[in-house]
mmCIF file of C-alpha atoms and ligand atoms in Angstrom:
data_model
loop_
_atom_site.group_PDB
_atom_site.id
_atom_site.type_symbol
_atom_site.label_atom_id
_atom_site.label_comp_id
_atom_site.label_asym_id
_atom_site.label_seq_id
_atom_site.Cartn_x
_atom_site.Cartn_y
_atom_site.Cartn_z
ATOM 1 C CA MET U 1 -142.243 180.286 -54.426
ATOM 2 C CA THR U 2 -143.695 178.074 -57.094
ATOM 3 C CA VAL U 3 -141.828 175.183 -58.619
ATOM 4 C CA PRO U 4 -141.079 175.772 -62.326
ATOM 5 C CA PRO U 5 -143.644 173.666 -64.274
ATOM 6 C CA THR U 6 -140.964 172.106 -66.483
ATOM 7 C CA LEU U 7 -139.208 170.826 -63.381
ATOM 8 C CA VAL U 8 -142.455 169.259 -62.166
ATOM 9 C CA GLU U 9 -142.926 167.450 -65.475
ATOM 10 C CA GLN U 10 -139.307 166.283 -65.547
ATOM 11 C CA ALA U 11 -139.611 165.003 -61.967
ATOM 12 C CA ARG U 12 -142.729 163.064 -62.888
ATOM 13 C CA ALA U 13 -140.849 161.490 -65.804
ATOM 14 C CA VAL U 14 -137.861 160.506 -63.617
ATOM 15 C CA LEU U 15 -140.094 158.709 -61.126
ATOM 16 C CA ARG U 16 -141.913 156.962 -63.969
ATOM 17 C CA GLN U 17 -138.609 155.893 -65.515
ATOM 18 C CA ASN U 18 -137.302 154.545 -62.203
ATOM 19 C CA LEU U 19 -140.449 152.632 -61.252
ATOM 20 C CA ILE U 20 -140.005 148.891 -60.710
ATOM 21 C CA VAL U 21 -142.860 146.402 -60.614
ATOM 22 C CA THR U 22 -141.691 143.203 -58.923
ATOM 23 C CA ALA U 23 -142.542 139.691 -60.042
ATOM 24 C CA ASP U 24 -145.182 139.445 -57.293
ATOM 25 C CA GLY U 25 -146.707 142.816 -58.117
ATOM 26 C CA HIS U 26 -145.090 145.121 -55.535
ATOM 27 C CA ARG U 27 -144.232 148.590 -56.812
ATOM 28 C CA TYR U 28 -141.281 150.716 -55.731
ATOM 29 C CA ILE U 29 -139.015 153.318 -57.258
ATOM 30 C CA ARG U 30 -135.336 152.465 -57.541
ATOM 31 C CA PRO U 31 -133.048 155.316 -56.507
ATOM 32 C CA ALA U 32 -131.313 155.261 -59.910
ATOM 33 C CA PRO U 33 -130.962 152.884 -62.851
ATOM 34 C CA MET U 34 -127.905 150.606 -62.806
ATOM 35 C CA THR U 35 -126.288 152.110 -59.681
ATOM 36 C CA TYR U 36 -129.202 151.555 -57.294
ATOM 37 C CA GLU U 37 -131.663 148.948 -58.517
ATOM 38 C CA GLN U 38 -132.774 147.773 -55.058
ATOM 39 C CA GLN U 39 -135.321 149.379 -52.758
ATOM 40 C CA TRP U 40 -133.773 151.707 -50.153
ATOM 41 C CA LEU U 41 -135.525 152.749 -46.968
ATOM 42 C CA TRP U 42 -135.290 156.517 -46.755
ATOM 43 C CA ASP U 43 -135.231 156.931 -50.524
ATOM 44 C CA SER U 44 -138.608 155.186 -50.708
ATOM 45 C CA CYS U 45 -140.017 157.470 -48.027
ATOM 46 C CA PHE U 46 -138.866 160.506 -49.992
ATOM 47 C CA HIS U 47 -140.310 159.099 -53.225
ATOM 48 C CA ALA U 48 -143.632 158.564 -51.457
ATOM 49 C CA ILE U 49 -143.601 162.185 -50.299
ATOM 50 C CA VAL U 50 -143.011 163.391 -53.867
ATOM 51 C CA ASN U 51 -145.703 161.028 -55.118
ATOM 52 C CA THR U 52 -148.270 162.702 -52.863
ATOM 53 C CA HIS U 53 -148.156 165.296 -55.676
ATOM 54 C CA PHE U 54 -148.295 162.845 -58.586
ATOM 55 C CA ASP U 55 -149.657 159.453 -57.646
ATOM 56 C CA PRO U 56 -150.697 158.878 -54.003
ATOM 57 C CA THR U 57 -151.660 155.262 -54.715
ATOM 58 C CA LEU U 58 -148.117 154.569 -55.874
ATOM 59 C CA ALA U 59 -146.876 156.337 -52.723
ATOM 60 C CA GLN U 60 -148.922 153.898 -50.626
ATOM 61 C CA ASP U 61 -147.697 150.915 -52.626
ATOM 62 C CA GLU U 62 -144.077 151.983 -52.213
ATOM 63 C CA ILE U 63 -144.419 152.272 -48.430
ATOM 64 C CA GLU U 64 -146.115 148.886 -48.247
ATOM 65 C CA ALA U 65 -143.367 147.344 -50.388
ATOM 66 C CA LEU U 66 -140.810 148.877 -48.021
ATOM 67 C CA LEU U 67 -142.493 147.270 -45.033
ATOM 68 C CA ALA U 68 -142.857 143.872 -46.698
ATOM 69 C CA HIS U 69 -139.428 142.710 -45.477
ATOM 70 C CA GLN U 70 -139.681 144.073 -41.964
ATOM 71 C CA LEU U 71 -138.294 141.425 -39.606
ATOM 72 C CA THR U 72 -140.969 139.486 -37.773
ATOM 73 C CA ASP U 73 -138.889 137.262 -35.504
ATOM 74 C CA GLY U 74 -135.510 136.977 -33.834
ATOM 75 C CA PRO U 75 -133.762 139.643 -31.752
ATOM 76 C CA ASP U 76 -134.227 142.263 -34.459
ATOM 77 C CA ALA U 77 -137.978 141.742 -34.936
ATOM 78 C CA GLY U 78 -139.473 145.054 -36.001
ATOM 79 C CA MET U 79 -136.414 146.366 -37.845
ATOM 80 C CA VAL U 80 -137.032 147.638 -41.350
ATOM 81 C CA PRO U 81 -134.013 146.778 -43.498
ATOM 82 C CA HIS U 82 -132.306 149.648 -45.274
ATOM 83 C CA MET U 83 -132.243 147.634 -48.488
ATOM 84 C CA THR U 84 -134.784 145.223 -49.933
ATOM 85 C CA TYR U 85 -133.460 142.986 -52.703
ATOM 86 C CA TRP U 86 -136.537 142.168 -54.746
ATOM 87 C CA ASP U 87 -134.183 140.345 -57.149
ATOM 88 C CA GLY U 88 -132.872 138.069 -54.360
ATOM 89 C CA LEU U 89 -129.233 139.115 -54.800
ATOM 90 C CA GLY U 90 -128.508 140.124 -51.198
ATOM 91 C CA MET U 91 -126.865 136.887 -50.024
ATOM 92 C CA PRO U 92 -123.149 137.604 -50.617
ATOM 93 C CA LEU U 93 -123.059 140.769 -48.531
ATOM 94 C CA TRP U 94 -125.849 140.230 -46.002
ATOM 95 C CA GLY U 95 -126.335 136.493 -45.652
ATOM 96 C CA HIS U 96 -129.971 137.035 -46.665
ATOM 97 C CA ALA U 97 -131.198 136.894 -50.238
ATOM 98 C CA ASP U 98 -133.911 139.471 -49.892
ATOM 99 C CA ARG U 99 -132.742 142.113 -47.446
ATOM 100 C CA SER U 100 -129.943 143.866 -45.637
ATOM 101 C CA THR U 101 -129.404 143.452 -41.887
ATOM 102 C CA ILE U 102 -129.159 147.122 -40.859
ATOM 103 C CA THR U 103 -131.553 150.057 -41.098
ATOM 104 C CA GLN U 104 -131.593 153.713 -42.217
ATOM 105 C CA PRO U 105 -132.994 157.038 -40.906
ATOM 106 C CA PRO U 106 -136.616 156.641 -39.744
ATOM 107 C CA VAL U 107 -138.734 158.752 -42.056
ATOM 108 C CA ILE U 108 -141.414 156.111 -42.605
ATOM 109 C CA ALA U 109 -143.956 157.594 -40.179
ATOM 110 C CA HIS U 110 -143.419 161.028 -41.717
ATOM 111 C CA ALA U 111 -144.082 159.639 -45.200
ATOM 112 C CA VAL U 112 -147.160 157.764 -43.954
ATOM 113 C CA GLU U 113 -148.502 160.954 -42.436
ATOM 114 C CA ARG U 114 -147.871 162.941 -45.624
ATOM 115 C CA VAL U 115 -149.721 160.308 -47.638
ATOM 116 C CA TYR U 116 -152.570 160.335 -45.133
ATOM 117 C CA THR U 117 -152.780 164.141 -45.301
ATOM 118 C CA ALA U 118 -152.896 163.973 -49.096
ATOM 119 C CA THR U 119 -155.463 161.178 -49.341
ATOM 120 C CA GLY U 120 -157.439 161.081 -46.083
ATOM 121 C CA ASP U 121 -157.174 157.320 -46.442
ATOM 122 C CA LEU U 122 -157.397 156.104 -42.847
ATOM 123 C CA ALA U 123 -157.596 152.465 -43.968
ATOM 124 C CA PHE U 124 -154.048 152.826 -45.320
ATOM 125 C CA VAL U 125 -152.883 154.226 -41.980
ATOM 126 C CA ALA U 126 -154.551 151.337 -40.165
ATOM 127 C CA ARG U 127 -152.799 148.848 -42.475
ATOM 128 C CA VAL U 128 -149.283 150.173 -41.901
ATOM 129 C CA TYR U 129 -149.583 151.388 -38.292
ATOM 130 C CA PRO U 130 -148.677 148.023 -36.663
ATOM 131 C CA ALA U 131 -145.452 147.954 -38.695
ATOM 132 C CA VAL U 132 -144.643 151.543 -37.698
ATOM 133 C CA GLN U 133 -145.255 150.617 -34.061
ATOM 134 C CA ALA U 134 -143.026 147.549 -34.303
ATOM 135 C CA TYR U 135 -140.292 149.629 -35.940
ATOM 136 C CA HIS U 136 -140.219 152.122 -33.059
ATOM 137 C CA ALA U 137 -140.303 149.330 -30.505
ATOM 138 C CA TRP U 138 -137.258 147.868 -32.262
ATOM 139 C CA TRP U 139 -135.307 151.140 -32.067
ATOM 140 C CA GLN U 140 -136.045 151.430 -28.385
ATOM 141 C CA ARG U 141 -135.317 147.787 -27.558
ATOM 142 C CA ARG U 142 -132.203 147.247 -29.665
ATOM 143 C CA ARG U 143 -130.613 150.652 -30.110
ATOM 144 C CA ASP U 144 -130.977 152.555 -26.885
ATOM 145 C CA PRO U 145 -128.931 150.445 -24.461
ATOM 146 C CA ASP U 146 -128.571 153.205 -21.847
ATOM 147 C CA GLY U 147 -132.239 154.197 -22.134
ATOM 148 C CA ASP U 148 -131.437 157.886 -22.559
ATOM 149 C CA GLY U 149 -133.774 158.391 -25.536
ATOM 150 C CA LEU U 150 -130.922 158.734 -28.059
ATOM 151 C CA VAL U 151 -130.699 155.822 -30.472
ATOM 152 C CA SER U 152 -127.372 154.393 -31.637
ATOM 153 C CA LEU U 153 -126.247 153.481 -35.127
ATOM 154 C CA ILE U 154 -123.869 150.625 -35.720
ATOM 155 C CA HIS U 155 -122.897 151.183 -39.349
ATOM 156 C CA PRO U 156 -122.215 154.336 -41.419
ATOM 157 C CA TRP U 157 -124.797 153.059 -43.925
ATOM 158 C CA GLU U 158 -127.411 153.413 -41.188
ATOM 159 C CA THR U 159 -126.704 157.125 -40.929
ATOM 160 C CA GLY U 160 -127.480 157.531 -44.632
ATOM 161 C CA TRP U 161 -124.278 159.626 -44.859
ATOM 162 C CA ASP U 162 -122.051 156.691 -45.763
ATOM 163 C CA ALA U 163 -118.607 158.235 -46.151
ATOM 164 C CA ALA U 164 -118.931 161.474 -44.166
ATOM 165 C CA PRO U 165 -115.611 162.715 -42.701
ATOM 166 C CA ALA U 166 -117.316 162.626 -39.291
ATOM 167 C CA TRP U 167 -117.296 158.808 -39.502
ATOM 168 C CA ASP U 168 -113.561 158.478 -40.240
ATOM 169 C CA GLY U 169 -112.656 158.440 -36.540
ATOM 170 C CA PRO U 170 -115.432 156.076 -35.409
ATOM 171 C CA MET U 171 -114.448 153.761 -38.300
ATOM 172 C CA GLY U 172 -110.798 153.837 -37.217
ATOM 173 C CA LEU U 173 -109.799 155.576 -40.468
ATOM 174 C CA SER U 174 -107.806 158.711 -41.120
ATOM 175 C CA ALA U 175 -108.548 160.685 -44.305
ATOM 176 C CA PRO U 176 -109.304 157.466 -46.234
ATOM 177 C CA SER U 177 -109.572 157.197 -50.013
ATOM 178 C CA ASP U 178 -113.073 156.429 -51.331
ATOM 179 C CA VAL U 179 -112.012 152.817 -51.929
ATOM 180 C CA GLU U 180 -110.599 152.398 -48.409
ATOM 181 C CA SER U 181 -113.710 153.903 -46.905
ATOM 182 C CA ARG U 182 -115.976 151.586 -48.874
ATOM 183 C CA GLN U 183 -113.899 148.511 -48.069
ATOM 184 C CA ALA U 184 -114.108 149.355 -44.374
ATOM 185 C CA ARG U 185 -117.912 149.587 -44.618
ATOM 186 C CA MET U 186 -118.138 146.240 -46.384
ATOM 187 C CA ALA U 187 -115.833 144.598 -43.818
ATOM 188 C CA LEU U 188 -117.891 145.983 -40.936
ATOM 189 C CA VAL U 189 -120.956 144.000 -42.040
ATOM 190 C CA ALA U 190 -119.216 140.671 -41.342
ATOM 191 C CA LYS U 191 -118.006 141.916 -37.944
ATOM 192 C CA LEU U 192 -121.542 142.955 -37.000
ATOM 193 C CA ALA U 193 -122.986 139.656 -38.172
ATOM 194 C CA ALA U 194 -120.501 137.810 -35.928
ATOM 195 C CA LEU U 195 -121.865 139.815 -32.976
ATOM 196 C CA ASP U 196 -125.519 139.252 -33.947
ATOM 197 C CA TYR U 197 -125.896 143.038 -34.352
ATOM 198 C CA ASP U 198 -126.039 143.347 -30.584
ATOM 199 C CA ILE U 199 -125.324 146.919 -29.538
ATOM 200 C CA GLN U 200 -123.661 146.008 -26.253
ATOM 201 C CA ALA U 201 -121.316 143.583 -28.011
ATOM 202 C CA VAL U 202 -120.636 146.229 -30.669
ATOM 203 C CA GLN U 203 -119.716 148.734 -27.981
ATOM 204 C CA ALA U 204 -117.545 146.212 -26.135
ATOM 205 C CA ALA U 205 -115.704 145.458 -29.378
ATOM 206 C CA GLY U 206 -115.101 149.182 -29.989
ATOM 207 C CA LEU U 207 -116.815 149.086 -33.377
ATOM 208 C CA PHE U 208 -118.644 151.988 -35.049
ATOM 209 C CA ASN U 209 -121.293 153.277 -32.654
ATOM 210 C CA VAL U 210 -122.698 156.757 -33.133
ATOM 211 C CA GLU U 211 -125.683 158.698 -31.835
ATOM 212 C CA SER U 212 -125.984 161.194 -34.660
ATOM 213 C CA CYS U 213 -127.840 164.448 -34.066
ATOM 214 C CA ASP U 214 -129.669 164.321 -37.406
ATOM 215 C CA LEU U 215 -130.869 160.734 -37.106
ATOM 216 C CA ASN U 216 -132.023 161.356 -33.559
ATOM 217 C CA ALA U 217 -133.846 164.479 -34.709
ATOM 218 C CA LEU U 218 -135.560 162.365 -37.382
ATOM 219 C CA TYR U 219 -136.297 159.725 -34.744
ATOM 220 C CA HIS U 220 -137.928 162.373 -32.572
ATOM 221 C CA ASN U 221 -139.949 163.582 -35.545
ATOM 222 C CA SER U 222 -140.929 159.990 -36.271
ATOM 223 C CA LEU U 223 -142.254 159.522 -32.734
ATOM 224 C CA ILE U 224 -144.357 162.678 -33.066
ATOM 225 C CA CYS U 225 -145.710 161.594 -36.469
ATOM 226 C CA THR U 226 -146.559 158.181 -35.008
ATOM 227 C CA ALA U 227 -148.366 159.864 -32.119
ATOM 228 C CA ARG U 228 -150.500 161.785 -34.626
ATOM 229 C CA LEU U 229 -151.186 158.613 -36.614
ATOM 230 C CA ALA U 230 -152.242 156.913 -33.371
ATOM 231 C CA GLU U 231 -154.595 159.821 -32.639
ATOM 232 C CA ALA U 232 -156.092 159.575 -36.115
ATOM 233 C CA LEU U 233 -156.803 155.913 -35.378
ATOM 234 C CA GLY U 234 -158.400 156.751 -32.026
ATOM 235 C CA ARG U 235 -155.557 155.219 -30.012
ATOM 236 C CA ALA U 236 -155.101 158.070 -27.542
ATOM 237 C CA ASP U 237 -153.100 156.086 -24.971
ATOM 238 C CA GLU U 238 -150.562 154.976 -27.534
ATOM 239 C CA ALA U 239 -150.303 158.530 -28.858
ATOM 240 C CA GLU U 240 -149.551 159.715 -25.351
ATOM 241 C CA GLY U 241 -146.829 157.072 -25.001
ATOM 242 C CA TYR U 242 -145.123 158.203 -28.222
ATOM 243 C CA ARG U 243 -145.254 161.825 -27.110
ATOM 244 C CA ARG U 244 -143.639 160.950 -23.796
ATOM 245 C CA GLN U 245 -140.881 159.094 -25.615
ATOM 246 C CA ALA U 246 -140.417 162.035 -27.972
ATOM 247 C CA ASP U 247 -140.037 164.353 -24.968
ATOM 248 C CA VAL U 248 -137.232 162.188 -23.599
ATOM 249 C CA THR U 249 -135.438 162.232 -26.957
ATOM 250 C CA VAL U 250 -135.735 165.962 -27.424
ATOM 251 C CA ALA U 251 -134.433 166.608 -23.905
ATOM 252 C CA ALA U 252 -131.474 164.303 -24.567
ATOM 253 C CA ILE U 253 -130.641 165.997 -27.882
ATOM 254 C CA GLN U 254 -130.702 169.374 -26.176
ATOM 255 C CA ALA U 255 -128.689 168.216 -23.174
ATOM 256 C CA ARG U 256 -126.097 166.054 -24.878
ATOM 257 C CA CYS U 257 -125.784 166.986 -28.555
ATOM 258 C CA TRP U 258 -126.060 170.776 -28.289
ATOM 259 C CA ASP U 259 -122.688 172.478 -27.880
ATOM 260 C CA ASP U 260 -123.528 175.921 -26.605
ATOM 261 C CA ALA U 261 -120.028 177.345 -26.984
ATOM 262 C CA ALA U 262 -119.962 176.451 -30.686
ATOM 263 C CA GLY U 263 -123.681 176.897 -31.364
ATOM 264 C CA ILE U 264 -124.095 173.554 -33.121
ATOM 265 C CA TYR U 265 -125.521 170.088 -32.539
ATOM 266 C CA ARG U 266 -122.833 167.424 -32.390
ATOM 267 C CA ASP U 267 -122.885 163.706 -33.119
ATOM 268 C CA LEU U 268 -121.848 161.515 -30.199
ATOM 269 C CA ALA U 269 -119.572 158.475 -30.505
ATOM 270 C CA GLY U 270 -119.083 155.412 -28.326
ATOM 271 C CA PRO U 271 -120.720 154.314 -25.083
ATOM 272 C CA ASP U 272 -119.270 157.351 -23.295
ATOM 273 C CA GLU U 273 -120.907 159.682 -25.872
ATOM 274 C CA THR U 274 -117.836 161.620 -26.942
ATOM 275 C CA PRO U 275 -118.897 164.633 -29.075
ATOM 276 C CA LEU U 276 -117.356 164.509 -32.548
ATOM 277 C CA ALA U 277 -115.334 167.534 -33.595
ATOM 278 C CA LYS U 278 -116.177 167.754 -37.308
ATOM 279 C CA THR U 279 -118.876 170.178 -38.441
ATOM 280 C CA ALA U 280 -121.287 168.733 -40.967
ATOM 281 C CA ALA U 281 -124.661 169.913 -42.204
ATOM 282 C CA THR U 282 -126.231 167.226 -39.986
ATOM 283 C CA THR U 283 -126.192 169.938 -37.335
ATOM 284 C CA PHE U 284 -129.078 171.760 -39.063
ATOM 285 C CA VAL U 285 -131.451 168.782 -39.321
ATOM 286 C CA PRO U 286 -132.917 169.355 -35.813
ATOM 287 C CA LEU U 287 -134.592 172.433 -37.372
ATOM 288 C CA PHE U 288 -136.727 170.052 -39.455
ATOM 289 C CA ALA U 289 -137.919 168.378 -36.261
ATOM 290 C CA GLY U 290 -138.653 171.652 -34.447
ATOM 291 C CA ILE U 291 -136.083 170.874 -31.745
ATOM 292 C CA PRO U 292 -134.004 174.086 -31.334
ATOM 293 C CA THR U 293 -135.254 177.047 -29.357
ATOM 294 C CA ALA U 294 -135.665 180.263 -31.341
ATOM 295 C CA ALA U 295 -132.282 181.443 -30.040
ATOM 296 C CA GLN U 296 -130.561 178.193 -31.024
ATOM 297 C CA ALA U 297 -132.239 178.333 -34.438
ATOM 298 C CA ALA U 298 -130.928 181.871 -34.994
ATOM 299 C CA ARG U 299 -127.373 180.695 -34.340
ATOM 300 C CA LEU U 300 -127.793 177.702 -36.639
ATOM 301 C CA VAL U 301 -129.248 179.819 -39.450
ATOM 302 C CA ALA U 302 -126.415 182.367 -39.120
ATOM 303 C CA ARG U 303 -123.940 179.534 -39.621
ATOM 304 C CA LEU U 304 -125.948 177.942 -42.418
ATOM 305 C CA THR U 305 -126.101 181.179 -44.413
ATOM 306 C CA ASP U 306 -122.434 182.089 -43.881
ATOM 307 C CA PRO U 307 -120.866 182.035 -47.399
ATOM 308 C CA ALA U 308 -117.584 180.858 -45.887
ATOM 309 C CA GLN U 309 -119.252 177.791 -44.349
ATOM 310 C CA PHE U 310 -122.513 176.417 -45.768
ATOM 311 C CA TRP U 311 -123.801 178.965 -48.301
ATOM 312 C CA PRO U 312 -121.861 178.734 -51.584
ATOM 313 C CA ALA U 313 -123.411 179.243 -55.048
ATOM 314 C CA TYR U 314 -125.394 175.980 -54.687
ATOM 315 C CA PRO U 315 -126.147 175.339 -51.024
ATOM 316 C CA VAL U 316 -126.133 173.195 -48.911
ATOM 317 C CA PRO U 317 -122.732 171.428 -48.847
ATOM 318 C CA THR U 318 -122.787 168.416 -46.531
ATOM 319 C CA VAL U 319 -119.454 169.475 -45.012
ATOM 320 C CA ALA U 320 -118.570 173.087 -44.142
ATOM 321 C CA LEU U 321 -116.456 174.768 -46.833
ATOM 322 C CA SER U 322 -114.137 175.823 -44.020
ATOM 323 C CA GLU U 323 -113.395 172.215 -42.932
ATOM 324 C CA PRO U 324 -109.955 171.060 -44.117
ATOM 325 C CA LEU U 325 -111.536 167.820 -45.383
ATOM 326 C CA PHE U 326 -114.201 169.592 -47.468
ATOM 327 C CA ALA U 327 -114.087 168.083 -50.983
ATOM 328 C CA PRO U 328 -116.727 169.435 -53.393
ATOM 329 C CA ASP U 329 -116.786 166.330 -55.620
ATOM 330 C CA ARG U 330 -116.312 163.493 -53.147
ATOM 331 C CA TYR U 331 -119.139 161.250 -52.043
ATOM 332 C CA TRP U 332 -120.542 162.561 -48.733
ATOM 333 C CA ARG U 333 -117.453 164.711 -48.144
ATOM 334 C CA GLY U 334 -118.756 168.052 -49.403
ATOM 335 C CA PRO U 335 -121.368 167.849 -52.194
ATOM 336 C CA CYS U 336 -124.937 169.123 -52.013
ATOM 337 C CA TRP U 337 -127.700 166.467 -51.779
ATOM 338 C CA MET U 338 -131.289 167.352 -52.571
ATOM 339 C CA HIS U 339 -132.881 165.376 -49.726
ATOM 340 C CA LEU U 340 -130.804 167.422 -47.273
ATOM 341 C CA ASN U 341 -131.934 170.643 -48.965
ATOM 342 C CA TRP U 342 -135.517 169.432 -48.614
ATOM 343 C CA LEU U 343 -135.081 168.741 -44.875
ATOM 344 C CA LEU U 344 -133.502 172.155 -44.331
ATOM 345 C CA TYR U 345 -136.050 173.981 -46.501
ATOM 346 C CA HIS U 346 -138.870 172.676 -44.307
ATOM 347 C CA GLY U 347 -136.862 173.359 -41.152
ATOM 348 C CA LEU U 348 -136.309 176.978 -42.179
ATOM 349 C CA ARG U 349 -139.998 177.428 -42.938
ATOM 350 C CA ARG U 350 -140.950 175.918 -39.613
ATOM 351 C CA TYR U 351 -138.890 178.589 -37.822
ATOM 352 C CA GLY U 352 -140.188 181.450 -39.975
ATOM 353 C CA TYR U 353 -137.016 181.962 -42.030
ATOM 354 C CA HIS U 354 -139.059 182.266 -45.208
ATOM 355 C CA ASP U 355 -136.561 184.367 -47.166
ATOM 356 C CA VAL U 356 -133.743 181.949 -46.459
ATOM 357 C CA ALA U 357 -135.985 179.003 -47.356
ATOM 358 C CA ASP U 358 -137.030 180.700 -50.602
ATOM 359 C CA HIS U 359 -133.415 181.361 -51.502
ATOM 360 C CA LEU U 360 -132.562 177.712 -50.855
ATOM 361 C CA ALA U 361 -135.510 176.598 -52.987
ATOM 362 C CA ALA U 362 -134.589 178.987 -55.819
ATOM 363 C CA ARG U 363 -130.970 177.790 -55.862
ATOM 364 C CA SER U 364 -132.141 174.158 -55.752
ATOM 365 C CA PHE U 365 -134.493 174.751 -58.699
ATOM 366 C CA ALA U 366 -131.694 176.475 -60.643
ATOM 367 C CA LEU U 367 -129.344 173.600 -59.882
ATOM 368 C CA VAL U 368 -131.700 170.860 -61.050
ATOM 369 C CA GLU U 369 -132.899 172.882 -64.061
ATOM 370 C CA ALA U 370 -129.330 173.360 -65.257
ATOM 371 C CA ALA U 371 -127.831 169.974 -64.374
ATOM 372 C CA GLY U 372 -130.739 167.520 -64.157
ATOM 373 C CA PHE U 373 -131.669 165.030 -61.432
ATOM 374 C CA TRP U 374 -128.432 163.753 -59.926
ATOM 375 C CA GLU U 375 -127.558 161.814 -56.807
ATOM 376 C CA TYR U 376 -125.509 164.789 -55.563
ATOM 377 C CA TYR U 377 -123.958 168.002 -56.887
ATOM 378 C CA ASN U 378 -120.778 170.041 -56.655
ATOM 379 C CA PRO U 379 -121.931 172.935 -54.437
ATOM 380 C CA LEU U 380 -119.436 175.368 -55.973
ATOM 381 C CA THR U 381 -120.047 174.702 -59.688
ATOM 382 C CA GLY U 382 -123.455 172.982 -59.736
ATOM 383 C CA ALA U 383 -122.099 170.002 -61.705
ATOM 384 C CA GLY U 384 -124.157 166.813 -61.292
ATOM 385 C CA LEU U 385 -122.348 163.863 -59.647
ATOM 386 C CA GLY U 386 -122.930 160.187 -58.872
ATOM 387 C CA ALA U 387 -125.976 158.313 -60.139
ATOM 388 C CA HIS U 388 -128.385 159.693 -62.743
ATOM 389 C CA PRO U 389 -131.285 160.180 -62.905
ATOM 390 C CA GLN U 390 -131.611 159.934 -59.113
ATOM 391 C CA SER U 391 -135.165 159.692 -57.854
ATOM 392 C CA TRP U 392 -134.818 161.658 -54.616
ATOM 393 C CA ALA U 393 -133.629 164.769 -56.464
ATOM 394 C CA THR U 394 -137.328 165.066 -57.400
ATOM 395 C CA LEU U 395 -137.889 166.359 -53.845
ATOM 396 C CA VAL U 396 -137.488 169.819 -55.397
ATOM 397 C CA VAL U 397 -141.169 169.603 -56.306
ATOM 398 C CA ASP U 398 -141.966 169.539 -52.584
ATOM 399 C CA MET U 399 -139.984 172.706 -51.857
ATOM 400 C CA ALA U 400 -142.726 175.288 -52.280
HETATM 401 C C1 GLC C 501 -126.216 155.817 -51.016
HETATM 402 C C2 GLC C 501 -126.525 156.860 -49.940
HETATM 403 C C3 GLC C 501 -127.740 156.454 -49.145
HETATM 404 C C4 GLC C 501 -128.901 156.222 -50.117
HETATM 405 C C5 GLC C 501 -128.519 155.227 -51.217
HETATM 406 C C6 GLC C 501 -129.559 155.119 -52.315
HETATM 407 O O1 GLC C 501 -125.869 154.596 -50.441
HETATM 408 O O2 GLC C 501 -125.430 157.043 -49.102
HETATM 409 O O3 GLC C 501 -128.065 157.418 -48.196
HETATM 410 O O4 GLC C 501 -130.017 155.773 -49.419
HETATM 411 O O5 GLC C 501 -127.326 155.639 -51.848
HETATM 412 O O6 GLC C 501 -129.817 156.376 -52.897
#
């Protein structure tokens, strides 16, 4: 599969249009004009990956800008905030002018490794490696209270899938409207701040606490990427430590998230790790991290490519078409998102499902060619939805 050249040129233009140069000279790409002017964690990692094709120096700058507001002291030292407010407008929601107080899926080490592969610039790796180390130490120290290798999330925004139906229950909501769901997320920030973002206090208070299968798969992948970065820097002992940690996480995902009767990975909620019933496309993300066995992968791919579940005209819907709560136009409750397609494309390739991956790439190209670069899309009609032009939709150029 090759990416249509017009799409490549349009993607380049979107990233150029969305580039922000801060007053002190940092460079990052906003997710979308007006709607998302700040710097977001996983968006920036995805932009950096796309920029390995266009402008690797900008990719490096964006990662370094992302790490600039990593916490350096206090109980959450090492955390990388999910939002950086270069304009200083974060105070009302977060109590900090320049950053949020929660994180997002850990794809930083993956982005660093992609940039390193593209550039061979070991000095860049050496510059960011201490921050990557501190970030993983933070996850382990603050978010794995039972030490089982699965990390916990304390806010739906940390999952990256803000309003997914799977979070209704853990948020104490039942089929909420978009407004209700958003208000509940805003209100949760103040409750977390009152508890100093302490996971044990969060669990005791019965607040949102989820070990999601996709984030933990990305966490596992992040540990492996960090191990390879450590090896590149000649730090064999540290690499070994990250691999051991990754082994614990993968074993826990297989033992606790995999539901063999259903043939899916489940998210776990609460300190007692109750598997959540709703089926979302999060279940396929472990493919990206190489976690399933070949037999598990076959079952996942059969489900993914079932036209009644996850394979409509424009795959992949975030929620199965067969779920009663599937809503093709509603934020995180059904639409197709290009960063998910990118994760699944690479997962399918990794397991040798090249035809399925090619089909997914071809449908993704057709979608973006017809509709443009949108935050998300109606998976039945291909209509663009949400913010526009959205930077991470440019991930299509990395699906070949
Ligand atoms: C929304 C998404 C989140 C993303 C952000 C910026 O909040 O839910 O995952 O990082 O927009 O694109």
